[in-house]
XYZ file of C-alpha atoms in Angstrom:
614
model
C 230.255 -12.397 100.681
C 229.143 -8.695 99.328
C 225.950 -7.352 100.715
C 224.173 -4.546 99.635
C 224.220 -1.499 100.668
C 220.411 -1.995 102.058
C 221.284 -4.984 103.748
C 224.149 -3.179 105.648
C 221.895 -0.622 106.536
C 218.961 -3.501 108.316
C 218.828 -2.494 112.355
C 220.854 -5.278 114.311
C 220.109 -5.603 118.108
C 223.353 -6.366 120.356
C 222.262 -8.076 123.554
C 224.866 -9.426 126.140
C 226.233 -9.200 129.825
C 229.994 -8.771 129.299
C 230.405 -5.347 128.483
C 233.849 -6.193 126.949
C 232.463 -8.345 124.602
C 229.363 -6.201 123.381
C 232.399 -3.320 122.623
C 233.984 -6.014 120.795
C 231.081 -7.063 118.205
C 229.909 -3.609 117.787
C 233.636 -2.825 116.784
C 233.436 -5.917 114.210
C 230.139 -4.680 113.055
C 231.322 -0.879 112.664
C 234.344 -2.221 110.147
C 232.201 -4.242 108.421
C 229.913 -1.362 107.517
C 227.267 -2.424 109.577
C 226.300 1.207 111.694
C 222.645 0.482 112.514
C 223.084 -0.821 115.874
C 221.665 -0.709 119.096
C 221.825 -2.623 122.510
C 220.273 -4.104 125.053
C 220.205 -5.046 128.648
C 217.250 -7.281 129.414
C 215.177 -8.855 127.150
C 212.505 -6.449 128.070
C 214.636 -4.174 126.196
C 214.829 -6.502 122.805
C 211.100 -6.048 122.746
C 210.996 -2.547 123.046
C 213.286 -1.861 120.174
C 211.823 -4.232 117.290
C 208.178 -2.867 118.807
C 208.216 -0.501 116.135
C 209.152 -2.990 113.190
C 206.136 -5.353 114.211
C 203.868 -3.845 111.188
C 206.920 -4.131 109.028
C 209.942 -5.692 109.466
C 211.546 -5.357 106.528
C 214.286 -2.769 108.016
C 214.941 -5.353 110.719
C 218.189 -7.020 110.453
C 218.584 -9.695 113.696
C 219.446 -9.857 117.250
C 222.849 -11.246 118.786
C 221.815 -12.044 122.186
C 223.753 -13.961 125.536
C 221.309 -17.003 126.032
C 221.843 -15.708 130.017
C 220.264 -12.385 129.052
C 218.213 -11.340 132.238
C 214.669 -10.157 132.377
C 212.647 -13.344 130.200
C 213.365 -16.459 128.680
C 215.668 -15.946 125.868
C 214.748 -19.207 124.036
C 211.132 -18.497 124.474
C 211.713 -15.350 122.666
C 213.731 -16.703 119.296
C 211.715 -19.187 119.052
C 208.822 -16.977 119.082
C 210.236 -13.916 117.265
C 211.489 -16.656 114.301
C 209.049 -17.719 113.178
C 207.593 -16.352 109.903
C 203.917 -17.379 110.757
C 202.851 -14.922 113.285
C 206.047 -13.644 114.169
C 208.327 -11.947 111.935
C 211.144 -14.084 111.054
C 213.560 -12.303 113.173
C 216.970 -14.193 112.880
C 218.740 -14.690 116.364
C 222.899 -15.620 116.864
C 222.882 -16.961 120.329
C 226.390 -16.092 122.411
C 227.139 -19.319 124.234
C 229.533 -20.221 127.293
C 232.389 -22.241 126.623
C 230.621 -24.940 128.898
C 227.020 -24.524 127.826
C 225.536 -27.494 125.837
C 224.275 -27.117 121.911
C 221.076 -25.868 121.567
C 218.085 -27.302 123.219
C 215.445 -29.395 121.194
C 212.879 -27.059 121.354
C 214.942 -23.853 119.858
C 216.398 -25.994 117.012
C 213.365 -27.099 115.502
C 212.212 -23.691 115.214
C 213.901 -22.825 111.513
C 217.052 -21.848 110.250
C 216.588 -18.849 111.503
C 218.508 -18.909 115.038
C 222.128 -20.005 115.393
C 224.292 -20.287 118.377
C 227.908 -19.316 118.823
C 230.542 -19.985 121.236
C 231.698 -16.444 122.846
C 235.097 -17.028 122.071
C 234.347 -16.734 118.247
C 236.645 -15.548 115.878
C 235.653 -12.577 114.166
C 235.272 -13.566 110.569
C 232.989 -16.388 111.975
C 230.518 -13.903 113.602
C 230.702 -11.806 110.538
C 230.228 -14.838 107.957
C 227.086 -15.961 110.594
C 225.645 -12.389 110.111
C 225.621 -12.007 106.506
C 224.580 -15.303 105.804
C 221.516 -14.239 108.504
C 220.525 -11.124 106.490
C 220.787 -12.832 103.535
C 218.467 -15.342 104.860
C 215.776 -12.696 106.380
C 215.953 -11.103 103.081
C 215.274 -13.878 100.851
C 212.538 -15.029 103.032
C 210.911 -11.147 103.031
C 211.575 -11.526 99.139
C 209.207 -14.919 99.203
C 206.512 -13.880 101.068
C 205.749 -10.841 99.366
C 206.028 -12.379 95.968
C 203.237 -14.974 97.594
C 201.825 -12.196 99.153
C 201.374 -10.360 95.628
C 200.378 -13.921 94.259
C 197.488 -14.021 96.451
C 196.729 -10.858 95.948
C 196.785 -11.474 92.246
C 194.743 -14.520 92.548
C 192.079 -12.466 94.369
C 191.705 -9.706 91.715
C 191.629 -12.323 88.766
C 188.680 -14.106 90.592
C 186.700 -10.669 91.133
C 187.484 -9.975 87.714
C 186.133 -13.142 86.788
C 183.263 -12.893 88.531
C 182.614 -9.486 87.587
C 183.250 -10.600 83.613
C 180.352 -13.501 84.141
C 178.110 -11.151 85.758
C 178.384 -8.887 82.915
C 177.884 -11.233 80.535
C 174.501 -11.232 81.259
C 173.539 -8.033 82.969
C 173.760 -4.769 82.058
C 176.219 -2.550 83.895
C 174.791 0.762 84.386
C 171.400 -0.906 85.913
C 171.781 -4.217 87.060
C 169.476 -5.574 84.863
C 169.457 -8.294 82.358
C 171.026 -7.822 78.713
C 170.003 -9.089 75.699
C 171.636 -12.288 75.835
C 170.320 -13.566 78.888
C 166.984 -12.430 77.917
C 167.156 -14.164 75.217
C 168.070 -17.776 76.513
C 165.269 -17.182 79.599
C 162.624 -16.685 76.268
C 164.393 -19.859 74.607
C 163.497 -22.126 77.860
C 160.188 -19.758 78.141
C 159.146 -21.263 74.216
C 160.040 -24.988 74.963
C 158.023 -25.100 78.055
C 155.303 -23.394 76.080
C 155.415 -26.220 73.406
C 155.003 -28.522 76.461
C 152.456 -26.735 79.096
C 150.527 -24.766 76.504
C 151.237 -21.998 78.148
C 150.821 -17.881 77.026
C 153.024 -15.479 77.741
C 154.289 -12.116 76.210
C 157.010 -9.743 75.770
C 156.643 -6.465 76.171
C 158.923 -3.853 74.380
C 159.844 -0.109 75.911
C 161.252 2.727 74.026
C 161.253 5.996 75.810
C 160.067 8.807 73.687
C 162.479 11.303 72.679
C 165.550 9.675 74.694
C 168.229 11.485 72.674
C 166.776 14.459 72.650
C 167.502 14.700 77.081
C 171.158 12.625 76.112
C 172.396 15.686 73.526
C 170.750 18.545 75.780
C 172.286 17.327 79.205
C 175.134 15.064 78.055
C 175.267 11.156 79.364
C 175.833 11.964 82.957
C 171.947 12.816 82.869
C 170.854 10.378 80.315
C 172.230 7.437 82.627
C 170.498 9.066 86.018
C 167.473 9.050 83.991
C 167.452 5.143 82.726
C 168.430 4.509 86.411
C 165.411 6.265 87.940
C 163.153 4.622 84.875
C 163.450 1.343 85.785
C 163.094 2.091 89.587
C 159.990 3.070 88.561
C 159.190 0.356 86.356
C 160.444 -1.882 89.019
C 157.563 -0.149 91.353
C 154.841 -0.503 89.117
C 155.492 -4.394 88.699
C 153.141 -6.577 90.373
C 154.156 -9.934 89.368
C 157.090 -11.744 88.500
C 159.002 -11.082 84.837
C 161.940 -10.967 83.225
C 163.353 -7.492 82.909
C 166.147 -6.521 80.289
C 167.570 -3.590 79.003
C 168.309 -4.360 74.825
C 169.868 -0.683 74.212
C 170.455 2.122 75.168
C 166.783 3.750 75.964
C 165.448 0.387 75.086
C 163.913 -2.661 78.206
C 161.887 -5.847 77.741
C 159.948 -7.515 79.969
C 158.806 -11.131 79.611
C 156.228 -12.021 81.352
C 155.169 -15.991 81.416
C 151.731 -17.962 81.865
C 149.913 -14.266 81.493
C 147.316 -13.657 78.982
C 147.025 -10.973 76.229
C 144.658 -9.146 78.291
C 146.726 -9.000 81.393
C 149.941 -8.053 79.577
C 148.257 -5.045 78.120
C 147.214 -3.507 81.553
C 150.592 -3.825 82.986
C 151.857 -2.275 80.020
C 149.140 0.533 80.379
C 150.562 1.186 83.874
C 154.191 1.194 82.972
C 153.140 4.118 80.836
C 150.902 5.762 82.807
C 153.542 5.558 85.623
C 156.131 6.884 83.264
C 153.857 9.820 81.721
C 153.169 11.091 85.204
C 157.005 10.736 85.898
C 158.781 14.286 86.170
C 162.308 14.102 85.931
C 164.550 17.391 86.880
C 168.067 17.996 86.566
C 169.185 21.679 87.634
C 166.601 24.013 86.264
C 165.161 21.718 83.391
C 162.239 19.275 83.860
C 161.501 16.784 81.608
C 158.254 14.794 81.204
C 159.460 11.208 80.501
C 157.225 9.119 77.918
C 157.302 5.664 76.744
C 156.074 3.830 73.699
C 155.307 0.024 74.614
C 155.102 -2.961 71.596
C 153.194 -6.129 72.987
C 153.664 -9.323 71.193
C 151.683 -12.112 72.956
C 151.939 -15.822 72.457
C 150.606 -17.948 71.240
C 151.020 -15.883 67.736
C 149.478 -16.823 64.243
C 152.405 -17.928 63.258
C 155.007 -20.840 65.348
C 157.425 -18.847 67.252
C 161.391 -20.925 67.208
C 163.644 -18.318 68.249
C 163.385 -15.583 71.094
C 164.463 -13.052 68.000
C 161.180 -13.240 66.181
C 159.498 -12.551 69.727
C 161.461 -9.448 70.243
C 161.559 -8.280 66.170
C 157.314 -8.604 66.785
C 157.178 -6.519 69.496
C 159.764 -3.823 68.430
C 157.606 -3.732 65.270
C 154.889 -3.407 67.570
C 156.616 -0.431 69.464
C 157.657 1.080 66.368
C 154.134 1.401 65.048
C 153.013 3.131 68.382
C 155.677 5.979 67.429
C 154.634 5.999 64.454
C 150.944 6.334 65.838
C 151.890 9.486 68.236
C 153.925 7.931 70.730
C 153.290 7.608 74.362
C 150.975 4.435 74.158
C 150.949 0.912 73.599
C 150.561 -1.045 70.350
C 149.309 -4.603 70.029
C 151.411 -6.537 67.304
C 148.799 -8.137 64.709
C 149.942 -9.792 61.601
C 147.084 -8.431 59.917
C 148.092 -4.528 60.524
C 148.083 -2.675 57.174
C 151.673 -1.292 58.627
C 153.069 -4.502 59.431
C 152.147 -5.950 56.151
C 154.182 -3.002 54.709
C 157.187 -3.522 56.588
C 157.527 -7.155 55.639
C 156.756 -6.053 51.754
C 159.814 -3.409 52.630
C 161.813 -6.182 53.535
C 161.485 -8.342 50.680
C 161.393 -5.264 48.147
C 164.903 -3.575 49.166
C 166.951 -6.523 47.641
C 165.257 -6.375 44.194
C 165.747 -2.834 43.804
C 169.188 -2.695 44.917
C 169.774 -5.826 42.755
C 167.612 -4.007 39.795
C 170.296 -0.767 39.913
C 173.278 -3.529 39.853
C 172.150 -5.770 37.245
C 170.641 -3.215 35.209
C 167.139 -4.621 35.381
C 165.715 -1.034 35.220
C 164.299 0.341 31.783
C 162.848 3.528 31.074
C 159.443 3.676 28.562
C 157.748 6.986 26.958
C 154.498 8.317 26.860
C 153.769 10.676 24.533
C 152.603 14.454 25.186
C 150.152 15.965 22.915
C 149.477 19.732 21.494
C 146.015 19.125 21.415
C 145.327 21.276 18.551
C 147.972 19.936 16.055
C 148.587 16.815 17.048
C 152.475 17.064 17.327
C 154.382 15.175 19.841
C 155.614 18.056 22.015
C 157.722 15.528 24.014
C 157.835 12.428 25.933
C 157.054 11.848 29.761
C 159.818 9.218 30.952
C 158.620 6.770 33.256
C 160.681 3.697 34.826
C 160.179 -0.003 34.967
C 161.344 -3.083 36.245
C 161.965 -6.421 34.716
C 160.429 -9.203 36.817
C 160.960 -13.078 35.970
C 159.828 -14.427 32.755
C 160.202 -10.965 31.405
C 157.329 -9.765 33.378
C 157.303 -6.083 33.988
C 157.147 -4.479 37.137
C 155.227 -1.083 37.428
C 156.671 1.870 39.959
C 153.514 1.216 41.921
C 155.507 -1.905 43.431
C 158.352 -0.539 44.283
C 158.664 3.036 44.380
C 157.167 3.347 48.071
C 159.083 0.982 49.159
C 162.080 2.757 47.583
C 160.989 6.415 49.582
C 160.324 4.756 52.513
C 163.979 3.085 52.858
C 166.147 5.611 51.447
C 166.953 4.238 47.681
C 164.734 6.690 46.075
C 167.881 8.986 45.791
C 169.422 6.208 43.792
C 166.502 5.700 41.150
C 166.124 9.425 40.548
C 169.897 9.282 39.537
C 169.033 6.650 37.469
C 166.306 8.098 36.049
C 168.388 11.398 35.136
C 171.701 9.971 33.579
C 169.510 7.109 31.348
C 167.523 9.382 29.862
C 170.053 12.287 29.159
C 172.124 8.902 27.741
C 168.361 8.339 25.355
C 168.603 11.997 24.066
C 172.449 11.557 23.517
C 172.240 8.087 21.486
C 169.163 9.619 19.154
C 170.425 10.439 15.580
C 170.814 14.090 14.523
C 167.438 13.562 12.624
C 165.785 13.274 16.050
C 167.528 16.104 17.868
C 164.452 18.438 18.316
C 162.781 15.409 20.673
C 162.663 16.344 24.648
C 161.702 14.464 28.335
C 160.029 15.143 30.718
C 161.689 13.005 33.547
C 159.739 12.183 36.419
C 161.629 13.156 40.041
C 160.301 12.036 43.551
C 159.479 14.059 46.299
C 162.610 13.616 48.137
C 165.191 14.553 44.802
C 165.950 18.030 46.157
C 167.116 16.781 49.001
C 170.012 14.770 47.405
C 172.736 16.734 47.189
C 174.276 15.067 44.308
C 171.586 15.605 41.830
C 172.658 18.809 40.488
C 176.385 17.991 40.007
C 175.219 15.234 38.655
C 172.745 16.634 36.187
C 175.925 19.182 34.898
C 178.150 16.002 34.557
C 175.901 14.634 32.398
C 174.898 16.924 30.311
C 178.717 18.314 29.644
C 179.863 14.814 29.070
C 176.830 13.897 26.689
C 176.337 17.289 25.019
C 172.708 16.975 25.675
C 171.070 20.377 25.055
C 169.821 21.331 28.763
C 166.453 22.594 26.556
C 165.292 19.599 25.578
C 164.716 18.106 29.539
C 161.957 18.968 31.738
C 161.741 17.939 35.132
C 157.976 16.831 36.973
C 157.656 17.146 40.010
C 154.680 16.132 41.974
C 152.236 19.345 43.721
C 152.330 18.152 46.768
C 156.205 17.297 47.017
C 156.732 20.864 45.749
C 154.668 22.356 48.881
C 156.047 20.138 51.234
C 159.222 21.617 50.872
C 158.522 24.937 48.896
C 161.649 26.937 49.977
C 164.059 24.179 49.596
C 162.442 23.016 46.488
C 162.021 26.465 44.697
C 165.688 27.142 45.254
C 166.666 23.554 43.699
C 164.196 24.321 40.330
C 166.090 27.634 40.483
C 169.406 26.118 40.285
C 168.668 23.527 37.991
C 166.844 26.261 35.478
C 169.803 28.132 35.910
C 171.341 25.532 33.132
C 168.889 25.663 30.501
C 166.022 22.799 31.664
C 162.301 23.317 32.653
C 160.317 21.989 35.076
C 156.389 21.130 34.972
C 154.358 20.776 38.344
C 152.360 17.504 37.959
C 149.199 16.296 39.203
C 147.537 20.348 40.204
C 144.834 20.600 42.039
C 144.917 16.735 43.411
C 146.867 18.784 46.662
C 144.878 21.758 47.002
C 147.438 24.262 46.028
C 146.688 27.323 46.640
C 147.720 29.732 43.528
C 149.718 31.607 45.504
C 152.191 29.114 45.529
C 151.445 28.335 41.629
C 152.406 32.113 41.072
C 155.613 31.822 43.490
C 156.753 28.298 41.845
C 158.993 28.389 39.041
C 157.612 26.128 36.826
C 157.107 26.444 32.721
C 154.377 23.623 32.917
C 151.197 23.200 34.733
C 149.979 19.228 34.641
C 145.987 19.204 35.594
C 145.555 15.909 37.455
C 143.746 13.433 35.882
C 140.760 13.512 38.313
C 139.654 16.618 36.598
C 139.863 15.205 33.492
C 138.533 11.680 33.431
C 135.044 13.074 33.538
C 135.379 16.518 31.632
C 132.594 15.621 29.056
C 129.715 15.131 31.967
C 131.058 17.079 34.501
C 130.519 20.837 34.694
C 132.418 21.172 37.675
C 135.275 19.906 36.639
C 135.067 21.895 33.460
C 134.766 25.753 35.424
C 137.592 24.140 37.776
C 139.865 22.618 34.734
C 138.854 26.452 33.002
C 140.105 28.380 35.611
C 143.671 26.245 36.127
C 143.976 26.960 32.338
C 143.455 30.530 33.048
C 145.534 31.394 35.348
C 147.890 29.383 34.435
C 147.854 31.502 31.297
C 148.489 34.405 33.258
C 151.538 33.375 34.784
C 152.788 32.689 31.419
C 152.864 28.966 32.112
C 151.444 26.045 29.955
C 148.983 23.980 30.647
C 148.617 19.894 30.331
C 146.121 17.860 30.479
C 146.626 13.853 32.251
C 144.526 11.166 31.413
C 142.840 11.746 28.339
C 140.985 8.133 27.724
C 137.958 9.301 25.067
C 138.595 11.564 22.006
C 135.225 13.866 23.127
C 137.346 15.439 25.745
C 139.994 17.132 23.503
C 137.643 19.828 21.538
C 136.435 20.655 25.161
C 139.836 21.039 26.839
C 140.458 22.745 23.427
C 138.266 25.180 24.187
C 138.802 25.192 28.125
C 142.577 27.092 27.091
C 144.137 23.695 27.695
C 147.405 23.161 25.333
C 148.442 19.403 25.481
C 147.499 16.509 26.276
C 147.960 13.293 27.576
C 146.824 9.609 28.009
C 146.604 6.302 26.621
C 143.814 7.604 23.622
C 147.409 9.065 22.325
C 149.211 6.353 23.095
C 150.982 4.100 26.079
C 153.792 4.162 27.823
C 156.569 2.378 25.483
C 160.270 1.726 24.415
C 159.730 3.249 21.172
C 158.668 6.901 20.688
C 156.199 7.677 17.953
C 157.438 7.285 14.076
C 156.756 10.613 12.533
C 156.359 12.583 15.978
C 152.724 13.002 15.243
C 149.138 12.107 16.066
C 146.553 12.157 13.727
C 143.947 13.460 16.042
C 140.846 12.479 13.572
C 141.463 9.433 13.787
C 140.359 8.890 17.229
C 136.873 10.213 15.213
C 135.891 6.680 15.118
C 133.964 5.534 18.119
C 134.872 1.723 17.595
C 138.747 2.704 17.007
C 138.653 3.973 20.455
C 137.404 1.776 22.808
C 140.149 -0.930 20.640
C 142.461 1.744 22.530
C 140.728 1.204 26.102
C 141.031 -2.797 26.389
C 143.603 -2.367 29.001
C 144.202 -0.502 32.225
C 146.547 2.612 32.990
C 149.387 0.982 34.460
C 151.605 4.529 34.844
């Protein structure tokens, strides 16, 4: 048998009374390779040299010991020093005389561990005896730290395990519920509420301004800050509830069998609590805030699923930012905002569906020079086909389009279908221009002007023949951003027209700053023109100092023909409105309005039978 060289190296103890024969086996031992020996006297002295090894005995070979050995009980020891539970497996070769008996019950029952050995051995028996020992020790060390590391093993995986369920429905950083578990606590919440008849409501809490503190101080901070939040929520609690954290800066609490009444004072002292909270990290102290949605039950409409609970009162929350933050909102179905959202919600798909399937059209209202009666050119407005072929005015659908971010998409559409009208006209109807509508938010797509030079290069559209409206109070919203976009876009030949003046009290400072070639009066000056002095020194002065900035004037919502000799002589220049003509698919045949024929009193009101619709 080959051991290794670690095995050689394993400490063996050499314990006897004959002198002679100690020499002897430590000889045996040296040729073998075997040089960590040493020897003892008594058994006293056995102890004293594995004392050492008792934490581990892994560098502990065995002990070859006279069974006469003074100074104990040398049975009592291997047996006791064998053993591999609490002992440590310490093999023993016991020298025998030539007259002793075999091994007594007690020490042969005690493992394989101890052998005995007549002291006349030869040597390759002792040597076979102490290999096969240290291969034994060795392969029982190997065992027990493989079930050792099993065990160990086993131990982790069921922490883990725990840890894993624990998480699945708590929250990490705060102990808290998550989502999840909130949700299935509401779930059993509703059912019992069908049963008991019982109220109960959710309350939602966004902290005001959470990323600002989690960009400024980095998510070290952030997280101290959620931790000391819901301490303090915790604090101001005074009965029992369900508390979750949804996201990041978002919690929920679900409070059962409480009325609407007393749901809305513990959300008042959450916030109040919070508002008076000062939280300080180095230097920097922040005032924490908190906007609180409450949606109660029982609700105007059945409540199934814990997700229209929470979606109410984040609505709810949402509409308390909206309202200045740091307060609480009570959801009601009946709120002119929530009504909005929901129309939002079931808008979005038509429209995006509408720019996919093409169910967009553009119409043309004519613009008038009120003293010739020649088409000037055509304002473009957009429409939507509903079912049956009904037709869907912007009114429906262009809020909802600025309000979730698919305005940018229309005004494109807008642009390249009408520079695509212009480019499909025949040459005998090359002198006829747009005016294309754009939304407040246009100049803040960056695509609009490379896409406006794409178009026109690719449809050799004369930039000249396109005017662009945009609204007075867009323009001022926005005036530096806004006045370098009109610049641009000018830059390539088109003009622009500010519509509706006057409706946003713009000063004419701004008017005389704006780089516009067309001022549009808003209708509201106009509608009453004939009867209305007022408006007739306000519409004059527009006209003149519009006049003086070299800019033309146009006049919106002309309805009766009385009105044009007076805007006539007000300075006014064109006109527009359904006495010239509505909003259509087909432009005018001949480009021109007869303007006497809107003489006839009877002629006109056939023209007023039905309402604007712009």
């Amino acid at each position: 048998m080959m051991l290794s060289k670690s095995l050689q190296r394993k400490k063996i103890i050499i314990a006897g009374l004959d002198s002679k024969l100690v020499i002897a086996i430590e000889a045996m031992l040296l040729r073998k390779g075997f040089s960590n020996l040493s020897f003892a006297n008594e058994c006293a002295d056995i102890y004293r040299i594995i004392r050492p090894f008792a934490e581990n005995s892994v560098d502990l070979g065995l002990v070859i010991v006279d069974e006469f050995l003074p100074g104990g009980d040398v049975g009592h020891m291997c047996t006791s020093l064998s053993r591999e539970n609490n002992g440590i497996a310490l093999p023993f070769i016991i020298l025998k005389a030539e007259s002793s008996d075999q091994l007594n019950d007690s020490i042969q029952s005690s493992g394989d561990l101890i052998y005995d050995l007549y002291a006349s051995f030869r040597e390759a028996e002792l040597l076979i005896l102490v290999e096969l020992l240290l291969v034994l020790k060795n392969e029982r060390y190997l065992r027990n730290q493989q079930q050792e590391k099993l065990i160990s093993e086993l131990a982790t995986r069921k922490l883990l395990d725990a840890k894993l369920k624990y998480l699945i429905a708590h929250d990490e950083l705060t102990g808290l519920m998550n989502r999840a578990n909130l949700e299935q606590h509401i779930r059993l919440s509703l059912m019992r509420f069908k049963a008991l008849h019982q109220n109960g409501a959710l309350l939602l809490i966004d902290l005001d301004r959470f990323g600002l503190i989690n960009d400024l101080e980095g998510f070290d901070v952030a997280d101290r800050l959620i931790i000391e939040v819901v301490a303090l929520i915790r604090k101001t609690l005074t009965r029992d509830v369900f508390f979750a954290r949804i996201d990041s800066d978002e919690f929920c609490l679900y409070f059962e069998n409480v009325s609407l009444t007393q749901a809305k004072e513990s959300a008042e002292a959450i916030r109040k609590s919070l508002d008076e909270c000062r939280f300080t990290t180095g230097d920097v102290c922040y005032n924490i805030t908190a906007s609180i949605g409450i949606a109660a039950l029982p609700t105007q409409k059945v409540i199934v699923h814990p997700e229209e609970l929470i979606s109410k009162a984040h609505q709810a929350c949402y509409l308390a930012k909206q309202n200045g933050r740091n307060m609480v909102w009570i959801y009601n179905e009946d709120d002119k905002a929530i009504k909005e959202r929901h129309r939002d919600v079931f808008w979005v798909p038509l429209i995006r569906e509408a720019l996919v399937d093409k169910n967009f059209f553009l119409v043309f209202q004519p613009v008038i020079n009120l003293k010739s009666g020649i088409v000037s050119h055509y304002e473009v407005l957009i429409r939507m086909r509903g079912q049956a072929d009904s037709v869907i005015h912007p009114i429906e659908f262009i809020p909802v389009a600025e309000r979730m971010g698919l305005i940018h998409c229309i005004d494109i559409w807008v642009v390249e279908n009408a520079i695509d009208f212009l480019a499909a006209l025949p040459v005998e109807m090359s002198d006829v221009c747009l005016a294309i509508n754009l939304s407040g938010f246009a100049f803040q797509d960056g695509s609009l002007l490379p896409t406006l030079k794409r178009k026109l290069d690719l449809s050799w559209v004369n930039a000249d023949r396109i005017t662009f409206e945009i609204t007075e109070t867009a323009a001022v919203d926005n005036f530096d951003q806004t006045r370098q976009m009109i610049n641009k876009i000018r830059a390539l030949g088109c003009h622009f027209a500010l519509d509706d003046f006057g409706a946003g009290f713009c000063s004419f400072n701004y008017l005389k700053k704006f780089p516009v070639d067309y001022v549009k009066i808003d209708g509201q000056f106009i509608r009453n023109l004939v009867n209305d002095e007022t408006d007739q020194v306000l519409v004059k002065s527009m006209a003149d100092v519009a006049r003086k900035l070299g800019k033309k004037t146009v006049a919106e919502f002309i309805e009766v023909p009385q009105v044009i000799p007076i805007l006539v002589s007000l300075g006014i220049e064109y006109g527009q409105g359904y006495l010239f003509g509505k909003p259509c698919r087909e432009l005018i045949d001949g480009g021109r309005v007869p303007l006497a024929h809107f003489s006839n009193e009877s002629e006109t009101k056939s023209h007023f039978s039905y309402n604007r619709l712009d």
